[in-house]
Every structure is written in structure tokens, then in C-alpha cells.
Coordinates of C-alpha atoms in Angstrom, one line a residue:
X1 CA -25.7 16.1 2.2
X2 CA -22.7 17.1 0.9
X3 CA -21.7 16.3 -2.9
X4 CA -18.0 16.1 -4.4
X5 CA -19.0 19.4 -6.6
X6 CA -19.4 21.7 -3.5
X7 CA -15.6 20.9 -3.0
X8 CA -14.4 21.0 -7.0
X9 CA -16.0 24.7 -6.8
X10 CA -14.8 25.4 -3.8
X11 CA -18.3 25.7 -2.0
X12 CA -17.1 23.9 0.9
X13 CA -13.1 22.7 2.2
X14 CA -10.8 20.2 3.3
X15 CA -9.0 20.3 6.2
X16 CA -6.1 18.5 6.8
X17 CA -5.7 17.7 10.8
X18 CA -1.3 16.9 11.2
X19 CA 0.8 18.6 8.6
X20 CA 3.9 16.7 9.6
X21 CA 5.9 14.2 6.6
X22 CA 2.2 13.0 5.9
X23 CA 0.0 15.5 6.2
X24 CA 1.7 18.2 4.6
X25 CA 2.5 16.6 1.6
X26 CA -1.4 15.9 1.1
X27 CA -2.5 19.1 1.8
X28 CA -0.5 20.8 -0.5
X29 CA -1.7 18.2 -3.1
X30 CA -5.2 18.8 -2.2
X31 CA -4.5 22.2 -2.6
X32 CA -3.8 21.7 -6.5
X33 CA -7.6 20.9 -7.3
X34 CA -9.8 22.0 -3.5
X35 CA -9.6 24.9 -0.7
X36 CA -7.7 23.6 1.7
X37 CA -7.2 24.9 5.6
X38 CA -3.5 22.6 6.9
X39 CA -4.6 22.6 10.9
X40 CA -1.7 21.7 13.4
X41 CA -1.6 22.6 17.1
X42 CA 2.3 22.8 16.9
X43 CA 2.6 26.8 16.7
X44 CA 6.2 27.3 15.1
X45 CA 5.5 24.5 13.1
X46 CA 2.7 27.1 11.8
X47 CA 4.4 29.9 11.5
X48 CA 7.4 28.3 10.0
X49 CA 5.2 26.5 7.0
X50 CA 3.5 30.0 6.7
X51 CA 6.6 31.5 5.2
X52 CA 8.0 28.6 3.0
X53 CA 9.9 26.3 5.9
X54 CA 9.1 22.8 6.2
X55 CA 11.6 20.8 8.3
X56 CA 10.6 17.5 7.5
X57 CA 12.1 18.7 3.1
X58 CA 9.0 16.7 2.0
X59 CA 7.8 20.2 0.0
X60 CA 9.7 22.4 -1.5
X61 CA 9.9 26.7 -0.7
X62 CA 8.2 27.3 -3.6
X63 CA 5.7 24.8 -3.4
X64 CA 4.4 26.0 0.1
X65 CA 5.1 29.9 -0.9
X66 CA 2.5 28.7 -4.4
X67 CA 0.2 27.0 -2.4
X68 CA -3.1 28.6 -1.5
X69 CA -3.3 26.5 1.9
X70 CA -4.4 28.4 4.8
X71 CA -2.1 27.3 7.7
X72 CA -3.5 27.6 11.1
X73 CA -3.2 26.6 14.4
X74 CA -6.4 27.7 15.6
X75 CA -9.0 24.9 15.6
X76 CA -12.3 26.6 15.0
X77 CA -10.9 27.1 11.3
X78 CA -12.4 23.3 11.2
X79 CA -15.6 24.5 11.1
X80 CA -15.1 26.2 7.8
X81 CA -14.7 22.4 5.9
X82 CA -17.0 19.4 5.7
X83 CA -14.1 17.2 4.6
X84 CA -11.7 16.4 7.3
X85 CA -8.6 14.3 6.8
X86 CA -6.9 13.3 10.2
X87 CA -2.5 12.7 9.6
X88 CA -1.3 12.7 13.4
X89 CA 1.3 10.0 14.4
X90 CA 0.9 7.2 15.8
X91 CA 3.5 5.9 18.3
X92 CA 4.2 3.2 20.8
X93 CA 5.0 4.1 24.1
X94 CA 8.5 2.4 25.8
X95 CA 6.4 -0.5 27.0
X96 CA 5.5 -1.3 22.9
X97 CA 1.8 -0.4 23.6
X98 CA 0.1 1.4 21.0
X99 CA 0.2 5.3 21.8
X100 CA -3.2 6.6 20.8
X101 CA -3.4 10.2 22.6
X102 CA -2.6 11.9 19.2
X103 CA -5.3 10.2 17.4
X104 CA -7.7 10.8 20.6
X105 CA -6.7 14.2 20.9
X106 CA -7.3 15.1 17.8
X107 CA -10.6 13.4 17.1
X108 CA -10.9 15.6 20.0
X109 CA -10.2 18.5 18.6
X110 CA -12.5 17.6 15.6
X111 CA -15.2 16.7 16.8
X112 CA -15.9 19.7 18.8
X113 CA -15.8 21.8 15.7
X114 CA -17.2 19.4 13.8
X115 CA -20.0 20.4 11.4
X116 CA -23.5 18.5 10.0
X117 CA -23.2 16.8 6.9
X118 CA -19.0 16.2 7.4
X119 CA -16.8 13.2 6.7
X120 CA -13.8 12.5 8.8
X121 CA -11.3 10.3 6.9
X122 CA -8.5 8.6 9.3
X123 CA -5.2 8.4 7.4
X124 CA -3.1 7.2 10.7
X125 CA -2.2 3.9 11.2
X126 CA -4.4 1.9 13.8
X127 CA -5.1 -1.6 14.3
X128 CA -8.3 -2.6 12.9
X129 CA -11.4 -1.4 14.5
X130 CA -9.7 1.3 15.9
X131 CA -11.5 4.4 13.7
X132 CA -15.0 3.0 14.6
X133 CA -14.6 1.5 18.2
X134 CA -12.9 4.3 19.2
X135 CA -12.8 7.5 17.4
X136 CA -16.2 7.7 16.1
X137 CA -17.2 7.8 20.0
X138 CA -15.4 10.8 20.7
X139 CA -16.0 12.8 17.3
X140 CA -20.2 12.0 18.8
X141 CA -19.6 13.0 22.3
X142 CA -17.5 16.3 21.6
X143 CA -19.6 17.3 19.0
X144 CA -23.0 16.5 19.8
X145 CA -23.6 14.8 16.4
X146 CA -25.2 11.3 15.4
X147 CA -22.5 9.1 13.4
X148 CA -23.9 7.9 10.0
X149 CA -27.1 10.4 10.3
X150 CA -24.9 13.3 10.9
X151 CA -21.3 12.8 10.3
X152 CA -19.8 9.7 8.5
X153 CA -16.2 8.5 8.5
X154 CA -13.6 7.1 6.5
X155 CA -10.4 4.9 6.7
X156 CA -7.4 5.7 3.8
X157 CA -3.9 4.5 4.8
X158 CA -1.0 6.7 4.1
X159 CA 1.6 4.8 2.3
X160 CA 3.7 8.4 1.9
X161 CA 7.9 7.3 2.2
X162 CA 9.9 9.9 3.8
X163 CA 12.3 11.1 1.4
X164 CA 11.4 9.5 -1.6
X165 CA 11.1 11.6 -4.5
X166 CA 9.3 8.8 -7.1
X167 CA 7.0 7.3 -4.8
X168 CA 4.1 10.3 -3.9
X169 CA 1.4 10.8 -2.4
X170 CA 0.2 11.2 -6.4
X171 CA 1.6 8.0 -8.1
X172 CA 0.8 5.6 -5.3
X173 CA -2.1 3.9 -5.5
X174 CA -4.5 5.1 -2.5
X175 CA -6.9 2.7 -0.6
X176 CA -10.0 4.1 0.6
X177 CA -12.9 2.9 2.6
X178 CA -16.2 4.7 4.4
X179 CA -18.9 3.6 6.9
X180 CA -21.7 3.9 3.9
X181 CA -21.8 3.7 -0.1
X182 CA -22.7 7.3 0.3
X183 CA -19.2 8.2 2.1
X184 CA -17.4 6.0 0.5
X185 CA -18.2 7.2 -3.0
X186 CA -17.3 10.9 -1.8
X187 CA -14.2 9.9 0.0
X188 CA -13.4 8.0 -3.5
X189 CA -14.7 11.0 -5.7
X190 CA -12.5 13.6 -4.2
X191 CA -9.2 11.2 -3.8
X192 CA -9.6 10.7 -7.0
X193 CA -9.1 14.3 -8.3
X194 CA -5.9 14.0 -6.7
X195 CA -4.3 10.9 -7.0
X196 CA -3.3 10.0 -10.4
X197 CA -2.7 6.4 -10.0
X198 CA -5.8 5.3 -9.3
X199 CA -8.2 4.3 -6.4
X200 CA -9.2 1.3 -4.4
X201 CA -11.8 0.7 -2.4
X202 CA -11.7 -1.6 0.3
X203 CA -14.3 -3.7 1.5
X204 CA -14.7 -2.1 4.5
X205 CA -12.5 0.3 7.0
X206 CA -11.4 -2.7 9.1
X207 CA -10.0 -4.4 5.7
X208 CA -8.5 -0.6 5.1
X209 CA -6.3 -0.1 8.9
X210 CA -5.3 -4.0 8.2
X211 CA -4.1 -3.5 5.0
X212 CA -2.6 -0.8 5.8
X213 CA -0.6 -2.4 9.3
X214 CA 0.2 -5.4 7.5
X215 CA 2.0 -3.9 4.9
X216 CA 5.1 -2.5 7.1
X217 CA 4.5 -5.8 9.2
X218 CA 5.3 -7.9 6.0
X219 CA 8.4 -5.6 5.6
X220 CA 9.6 -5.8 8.8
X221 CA 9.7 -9.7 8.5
X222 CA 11.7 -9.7 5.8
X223 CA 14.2 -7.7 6.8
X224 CA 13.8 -9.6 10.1
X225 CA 14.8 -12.5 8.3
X226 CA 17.9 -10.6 6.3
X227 CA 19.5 -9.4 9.8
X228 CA 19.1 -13.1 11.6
X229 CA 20.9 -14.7 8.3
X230 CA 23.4 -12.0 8.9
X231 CA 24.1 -13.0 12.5
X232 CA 24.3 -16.9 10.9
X233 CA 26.9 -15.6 8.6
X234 CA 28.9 -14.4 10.5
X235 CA 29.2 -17.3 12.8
X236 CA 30.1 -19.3 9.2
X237 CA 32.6 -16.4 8.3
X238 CA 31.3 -15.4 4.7
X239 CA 29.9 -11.8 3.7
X240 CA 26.1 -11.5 3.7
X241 CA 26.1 -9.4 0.8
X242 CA 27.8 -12.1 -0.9
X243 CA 25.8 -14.6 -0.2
X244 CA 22.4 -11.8 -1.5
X245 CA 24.5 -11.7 -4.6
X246 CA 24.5 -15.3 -5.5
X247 CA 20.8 -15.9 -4.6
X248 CA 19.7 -12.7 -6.8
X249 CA 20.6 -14.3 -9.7
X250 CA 17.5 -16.3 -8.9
X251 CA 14.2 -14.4 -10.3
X252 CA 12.0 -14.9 -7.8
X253 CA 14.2 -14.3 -4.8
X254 CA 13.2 -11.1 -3.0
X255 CA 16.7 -9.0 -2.5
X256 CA 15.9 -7.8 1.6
X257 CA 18.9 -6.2 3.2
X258 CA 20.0 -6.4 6.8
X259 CA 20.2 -3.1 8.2
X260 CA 19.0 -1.1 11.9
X261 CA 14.7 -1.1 11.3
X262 CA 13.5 2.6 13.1
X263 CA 11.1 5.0 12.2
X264 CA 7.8 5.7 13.0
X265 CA 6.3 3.1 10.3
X266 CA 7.9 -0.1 10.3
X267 CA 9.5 -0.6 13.7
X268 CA 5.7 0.9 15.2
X269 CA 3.4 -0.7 13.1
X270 CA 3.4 -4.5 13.5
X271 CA 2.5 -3.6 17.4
X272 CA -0.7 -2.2 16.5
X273 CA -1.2 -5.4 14.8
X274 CA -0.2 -7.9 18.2
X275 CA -1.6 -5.4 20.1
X276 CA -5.2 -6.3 18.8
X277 CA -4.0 -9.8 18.1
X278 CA -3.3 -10.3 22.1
X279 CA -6.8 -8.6 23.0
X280 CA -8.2 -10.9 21.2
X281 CA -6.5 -13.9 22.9
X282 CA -4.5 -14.6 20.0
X283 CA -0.4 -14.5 20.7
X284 CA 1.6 -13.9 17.4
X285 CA 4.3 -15.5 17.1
X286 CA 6.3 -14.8 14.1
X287 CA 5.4 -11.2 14.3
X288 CA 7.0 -10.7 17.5
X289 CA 9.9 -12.7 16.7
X290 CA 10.6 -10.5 13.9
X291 CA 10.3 -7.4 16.1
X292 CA 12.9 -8.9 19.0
X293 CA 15.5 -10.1 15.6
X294 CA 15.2 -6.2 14.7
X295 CA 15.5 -4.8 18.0
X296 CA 18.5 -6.8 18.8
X297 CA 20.4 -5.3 15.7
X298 CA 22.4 -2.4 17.5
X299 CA 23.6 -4.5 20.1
X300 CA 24.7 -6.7 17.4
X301 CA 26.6 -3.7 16.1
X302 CA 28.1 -2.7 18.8
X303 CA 29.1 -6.5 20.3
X304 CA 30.8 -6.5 16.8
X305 CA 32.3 -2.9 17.5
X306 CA 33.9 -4.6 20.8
X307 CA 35.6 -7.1 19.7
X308 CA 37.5 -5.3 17.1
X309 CA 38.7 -2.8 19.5
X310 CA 39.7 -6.0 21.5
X311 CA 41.4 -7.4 18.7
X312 CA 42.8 -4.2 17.5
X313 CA 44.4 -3.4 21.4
X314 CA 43.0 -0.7 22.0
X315 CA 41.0 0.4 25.6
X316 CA 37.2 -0.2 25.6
X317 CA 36.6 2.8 28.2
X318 CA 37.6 5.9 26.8
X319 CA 37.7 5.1 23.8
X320 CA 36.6 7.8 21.0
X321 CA 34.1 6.7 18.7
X322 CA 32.4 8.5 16.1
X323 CA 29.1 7.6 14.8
X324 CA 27.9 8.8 11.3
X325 CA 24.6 9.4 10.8
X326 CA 21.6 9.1 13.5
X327 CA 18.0 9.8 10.9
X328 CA 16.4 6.4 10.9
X329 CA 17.1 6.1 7.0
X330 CA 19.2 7.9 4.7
X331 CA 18.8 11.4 3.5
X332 CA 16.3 12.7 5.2
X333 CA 15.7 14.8 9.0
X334 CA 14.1 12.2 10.3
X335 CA 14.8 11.1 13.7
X336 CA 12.0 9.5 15.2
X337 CA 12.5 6.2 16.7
X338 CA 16.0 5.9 15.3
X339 CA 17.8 2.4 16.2
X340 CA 21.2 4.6 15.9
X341 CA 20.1 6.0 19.2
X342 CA 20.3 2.4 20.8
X343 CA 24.0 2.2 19.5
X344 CA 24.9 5.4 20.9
X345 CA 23.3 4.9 24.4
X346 CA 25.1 1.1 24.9
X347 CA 28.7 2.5 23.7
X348 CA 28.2 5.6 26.7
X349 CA 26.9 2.4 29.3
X350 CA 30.8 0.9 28.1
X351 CA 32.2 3.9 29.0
X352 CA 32.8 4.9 25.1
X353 CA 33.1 8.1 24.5
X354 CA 30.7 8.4 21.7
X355 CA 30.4 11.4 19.1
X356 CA 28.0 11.7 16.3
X357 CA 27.3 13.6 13.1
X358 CA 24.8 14.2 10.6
X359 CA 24.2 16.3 7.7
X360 CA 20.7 16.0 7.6
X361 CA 19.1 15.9 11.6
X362 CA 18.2 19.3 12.7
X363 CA 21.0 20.0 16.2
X364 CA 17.5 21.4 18.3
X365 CA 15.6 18.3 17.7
X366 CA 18.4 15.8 18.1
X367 CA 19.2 17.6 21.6
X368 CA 15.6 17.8 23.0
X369 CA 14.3 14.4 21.6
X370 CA 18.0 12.2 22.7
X371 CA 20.2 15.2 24.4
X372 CA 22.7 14.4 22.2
X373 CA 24.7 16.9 20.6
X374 CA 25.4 16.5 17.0
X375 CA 29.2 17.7 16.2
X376 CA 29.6 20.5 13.6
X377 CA 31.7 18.5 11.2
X378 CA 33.1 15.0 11.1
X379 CA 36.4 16.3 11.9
X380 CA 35.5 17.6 15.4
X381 CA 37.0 15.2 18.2
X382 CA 39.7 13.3 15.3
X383 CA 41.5 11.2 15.5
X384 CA 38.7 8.3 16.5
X385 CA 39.6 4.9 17.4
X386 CA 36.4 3.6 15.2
X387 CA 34.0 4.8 13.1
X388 CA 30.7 3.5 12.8
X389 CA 28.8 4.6 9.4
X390 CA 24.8 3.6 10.8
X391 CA 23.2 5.8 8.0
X392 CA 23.6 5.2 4.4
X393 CA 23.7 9.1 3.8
X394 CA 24.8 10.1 0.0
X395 CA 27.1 12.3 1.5
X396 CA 29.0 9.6 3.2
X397 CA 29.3 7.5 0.0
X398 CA 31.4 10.1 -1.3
X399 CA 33.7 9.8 1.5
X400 CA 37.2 8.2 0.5
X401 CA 39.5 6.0 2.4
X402 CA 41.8 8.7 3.1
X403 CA 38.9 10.8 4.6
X404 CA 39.1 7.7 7.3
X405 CA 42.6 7.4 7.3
X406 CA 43.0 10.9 8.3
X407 CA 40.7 10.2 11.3
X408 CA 40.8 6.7 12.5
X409 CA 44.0 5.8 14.6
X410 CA 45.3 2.8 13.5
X411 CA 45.0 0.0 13.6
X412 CA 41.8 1.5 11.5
X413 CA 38.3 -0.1 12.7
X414 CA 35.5 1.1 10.0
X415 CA 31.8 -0.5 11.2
X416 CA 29.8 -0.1 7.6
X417 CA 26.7 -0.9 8.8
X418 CA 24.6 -0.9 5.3
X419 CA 27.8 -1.8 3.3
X420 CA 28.3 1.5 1.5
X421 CA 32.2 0.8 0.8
X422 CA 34.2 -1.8 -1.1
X423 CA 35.5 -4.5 1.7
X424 CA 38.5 -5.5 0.1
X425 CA 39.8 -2.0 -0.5
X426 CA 39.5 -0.7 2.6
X427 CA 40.6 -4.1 4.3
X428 CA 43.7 -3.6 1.4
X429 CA 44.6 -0.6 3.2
X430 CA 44.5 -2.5 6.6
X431 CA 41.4 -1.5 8.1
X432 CA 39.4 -3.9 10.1
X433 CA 36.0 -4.0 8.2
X434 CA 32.5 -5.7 9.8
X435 CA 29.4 -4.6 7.9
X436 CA 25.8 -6.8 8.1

């Protein structure tokens, strides 16, 4: 049996399986207080890490060039740790099914090199059961071990947000389950060292993977809610940020925003959640609803986009418009799942000719994950007949009116999806405005 002072004196290590926005920013925690191996089978992802890059900006240079974390790609460097911490994605295929060949790969991958006396702590998001139905099964049969009597196993939901600088992996508070009082004092023990606002312990794993899928399905409502007001606003021909202004004033209103919902968190999760809910015979319905509002949101967008070109005069097909911005929030690389993708693809099925840029989304990912390629500089293809603004990037807000005016043909469409100008100054200076 292994205690939590074999890891404070760096007897024995942690491994953290995934080092991509999650898992990298954990392991260079853990690295702080444990010895820690960062495993990923993505080679230049590797090498990069090894001398200071991380593409995903959620370190720093000189925290990864300070940090004592041996990167690897080679997966026998498991063996060297008893405490295994699992990060990989989590996706849904295009049919909305749960994707789980990451997680079962790399419980794979684990097990085989898995050691007596280890704990395995999930961090992905799953739908609840998923860590004992179905991983602990493949961490026994690749690596020969007996689960509670050899190996035991843990559940701790990541609630990491991409990009933010005040909410880390430090000062949030972490949930934390095991299979037995014995793992799930460890797994509290050594979280503990490391996260400075303080640990809860879930009643079981199951309560842990639905606490955590619930949480981005709770968000995902709201917001759900936001963009169909939106839609019913616009009908009734009044400005939705309006109408969010008057209710604030209320104190117990929760201020939601309408806006595109991507990413690999909130857009994915709640179908890990129906997905279980349907196998169990149960059909959600307000879950589901949500997800169809969301998903509808670029069409809204660009329906919107049409028939200000109609109004304005100016030819549908052929048209030049550029889109800026194509992460699936603002300020960050992150492209995964972006609902700016949707926009882009329905204005090429019109016959748009459709141009995007952003500061932040890495050219070689954008072209092999969409084969899009991003323009060098805003300036590019000018002048556009519209411009859509899908990300709320700080470097857009710092855009002017005469930065649009130099490259919007008139009569000027601007499409500010997340409402990042002033409406009556740009509609002053005779643009035609639509925002959510």
C-alpha cells in the first residue's frame, strides 16, 4: 500500500496521462509539491513542451522551462508512478454520440504499464458509471491486476477554463471521489497539497462524473434560454441587451448572454448526460431542447446576415464576407468544436465568398482540423461587403469605426455577434447593425 508521504518525498510519482489545456496545467502544478512524468502520445506535442512551447498559452515559457516535469511520449515511463491522473478529451462524434476511444485508449495504455499498489484518477468528463463500468475493465484485462485488491480508482472532474487567468486549477475548488475510504483519502491527501481552495469529497464517483456533466449542462441551458429570447426579440424589434439591462437591476436575476455555444465542454457535455439518460429509457427533454436552441444559433446569424445584404442591395453569391474570429471563445487558440465554423461552411453552401481571420488560432491547425485558411491580416481581400465579428477577441474591441469603414463597402453591414460595439454609433454612421 501506498501512503501520501512516499509521493511528498518523492519516493514514488505522478503521472499525468493528456497534457493538452487540462492536463498540462495540472501537471505543472503537481510539479510544485511531487515528481511528476507529463505522458502524451502526441510526439511534437512532446518535443515542443520539452523546450518551453505550449500551444494551448495555458503555461507560460518560464513556467515549463522551471518545471522539473519529465515530458515523455514513451508509455513505459508509467511504470515509474503509482499515481496516475488520466486528462484526454472527451468528444462526440458527428452523430452526438459520446466519443470514448481517447479514454479507452488510454486506459489502454495504462493499464498495461500499470503497477501494484496504483490509483488511477479519471479527470475526463463521462457520463456517470462510465470510470467503473467501463474503464476499470480494461485497466484489469491489460494489466493483469485485480481492481480494489491491486489497483483502485478515482473520479475528480476538471473544472480548468481555457483562458482564464483567475480561475486555476489552484483556486478552484476540486471534487474528488475513490472506489474505497483508503483511495479516497490518498486521492484527497495529495489534491490537497496542491489545490489551495480546498477539497470535496463526493459521495461516490458516480455523484463525481454527474456533478461534473451537469455543471456545463446547467450552463448550456441558460444560455439556451438567452439565445431563444434573442430570436423572440427580434421578432418584437427591441435590443436583447436592452432588455438584460433592465432585468439586472433585479438581484436575483442571473445576467446569461446569447452568444454561438462551442468547445469541447459545454456544447459536448450535456450529451454524455442524454446519452446515459436514453440507455436508460429515460428521453430528456429540456436538455435536448437546449442543445437544438444552441445549435441553431449560426444559422440564426447568418439568416440575419442575408437579409441585410437583401436589404442593403447587394448580390448574395459572390459576395465577400469576412469573418473575425473562429476560437470558440475569446482570447484563446482554441478551435475545437467552434460554432464559427458552422457560419463559415453555410455562407460557402450560398455561394459567399467567405474569409476569416484570427489573431489567436494557430494557420496549421485551423487548415488541417476545417481546411480553412486563416488570412494574414484583416486587410487581406478589403473591401468586404459585411463583416461578421463571431469572437469577442480584445483585439477586436479596439477596432474603431473607421477600421470598418475603411473595409466594408457601403451601404456598411457590421454582424456583432457578442455586442462588443456601441449600436447607435455605428448605426449614426449608417451602418446596418444586428447583434444577439
Amino acid at each position: 500500500m501506498i501512503s501520501v508521504e512516499d509521493f511528498i518525498n518523492k519516493k514514488e510519482s505522478i503521472c499525468v496521462v493528456g497534457l493538452g489545456y487540462v492536463g498540462l496545467p495540472l501537471a505543472v502544478a503537481f510539479a510544485r509539491h511531487f515528481n511528476v512524468i507529463g505522458f502524451d502520445i502526441n510526439q511534437v506535442r512532446i518535443n515542443e513542451l520539452k523546450v518551453g512551447i505550449d500551444r494551448t498559452k495555458e503555461t507560460t515559457p518560464d513556467e515549463l522551462k522551471s518545471s522539473s516535469i519529465t515530458f515523455t511520449y514513451n508509455e513505459e515511463h508509467i511504470k515509474k508512478c503509482k499515481f496516475i491522473i488520466i486528462t484526454v478529451p472527451t468528444p462526440i462524434d458527428r452523430h452526438k454520440v459520446p466519443d470514448l476511444k481517447p479514454i479507452f485508449s488510454a486506459s489502454a495504455i495504462v493499464g498495461r504499464n500499470l503497477q501494484k499498489d496504483s490509483i488511477v484518477v479519471y479527470e475526463s468528463t463521462v457520463y456517470p458509471g462510465l470510470t467503473e463500468e467501463e474503464c476499470v475493465p480494461i485497466l484489469e484485462k491489460e494489466s493483469g491486476l485485480v481492481w480494489k485488491k491491486d489497483f483502485y480508482v478515482g473520479y475528480s472532474p476538471e473544472r480548468i477554463n481555457p483562458g482564464d487567468k483567475i480561475h486555476r486549477f489552484e483556486n478552484i475548488v476540486k471534487v474528488v471521489s475513490g472506489d474505497t475510504d483508503y483511495s479516497l483519502n490518498i486521492i484527497s491527501e495529495i489534491y490537497a497539497r496542491v489545490v489551495k481552495a480546498g477539497i470535496f469529497r463526493a459521495k461516490s464517483i458516480k455523484v463525481a462524473e454527474a456533478a461534473k456533466v451537469i455543471e456545463n449542462t446547467q450552463r448550456d441551458i441558460n444560455i439556451a434560454l438567452m439565445n431563444e429570447l434573442s430570436m423572440i426579440f427580434h421578432k418584437i424589434g427591441i435590443d436583447t441587451k436592452d432588455v438584460l439591462d433592465a432585468a439586472s437591476t433585479k438581484w436575483n436575476f442571473l445576467r446569461f448572454e446569447p452568444g454561438l455555444v462551442g468547445g469541447h465542454c459545454i456544447s459536448v457535455d450535456p450529451y454524455y448526460l442524454t446519452f446515459k439518460a436514453q440507455e436508460l429509457g429515460h428521453h430528456p427533454e429540456v436538455i435536448l431542447s437546449g442543445r437544438r436552441v444552441n445549435d441553431s444559433m449560426p444559422n440564426f446569424v447568418v439568416q440575419n446576415l442575408l437579409k441585410l445584404l437583401i436589404k442593403a442591395k447587394k448580390q448574395i453569391e459572390s459576395s465577400k464576407v469576412l469573418i473575425l474570429g473562429l476560437t470558440f471563445k475569446e482570447n484563446i487558440p482554441d478551435v475545437r468544436n467552434t460554432k464559427v465554423f458552422d457560419i463559415y461552411k453555410e455562407l460557402k453552401e450560398f455561394g459567399i465568398n467567405a474569409y476569416v481571420y484570427d489573431p489567436h488560432a494557430y494557420k496549421d491547425e485551423v487548415f488541417k482540423e476545417y481546411e480553412i485558411e486563416l488570412l494574414q491580416n484583416p486587410y487581406a481581400f478589403s473591401p468586404y461587403d459585411a463583416v461578421i465579428v463571431a469572437v469577442k477577441h480584445s483585439a477586436f474591441g479596439e477596432y474603431d469605426i473607421k477600421f470598418y469603414k475603411d473595409i466594408i463597402t457601403e451601404p456598411r453591414i457590421l454582424i456583432d455577434v457578442k455586442n462588443l460595439y456601441d449600436r447607435e454609433l455605428f448605426e449614426k454612421n449608417g451602418f446596418l447593425y444586428w447583434s444577439l
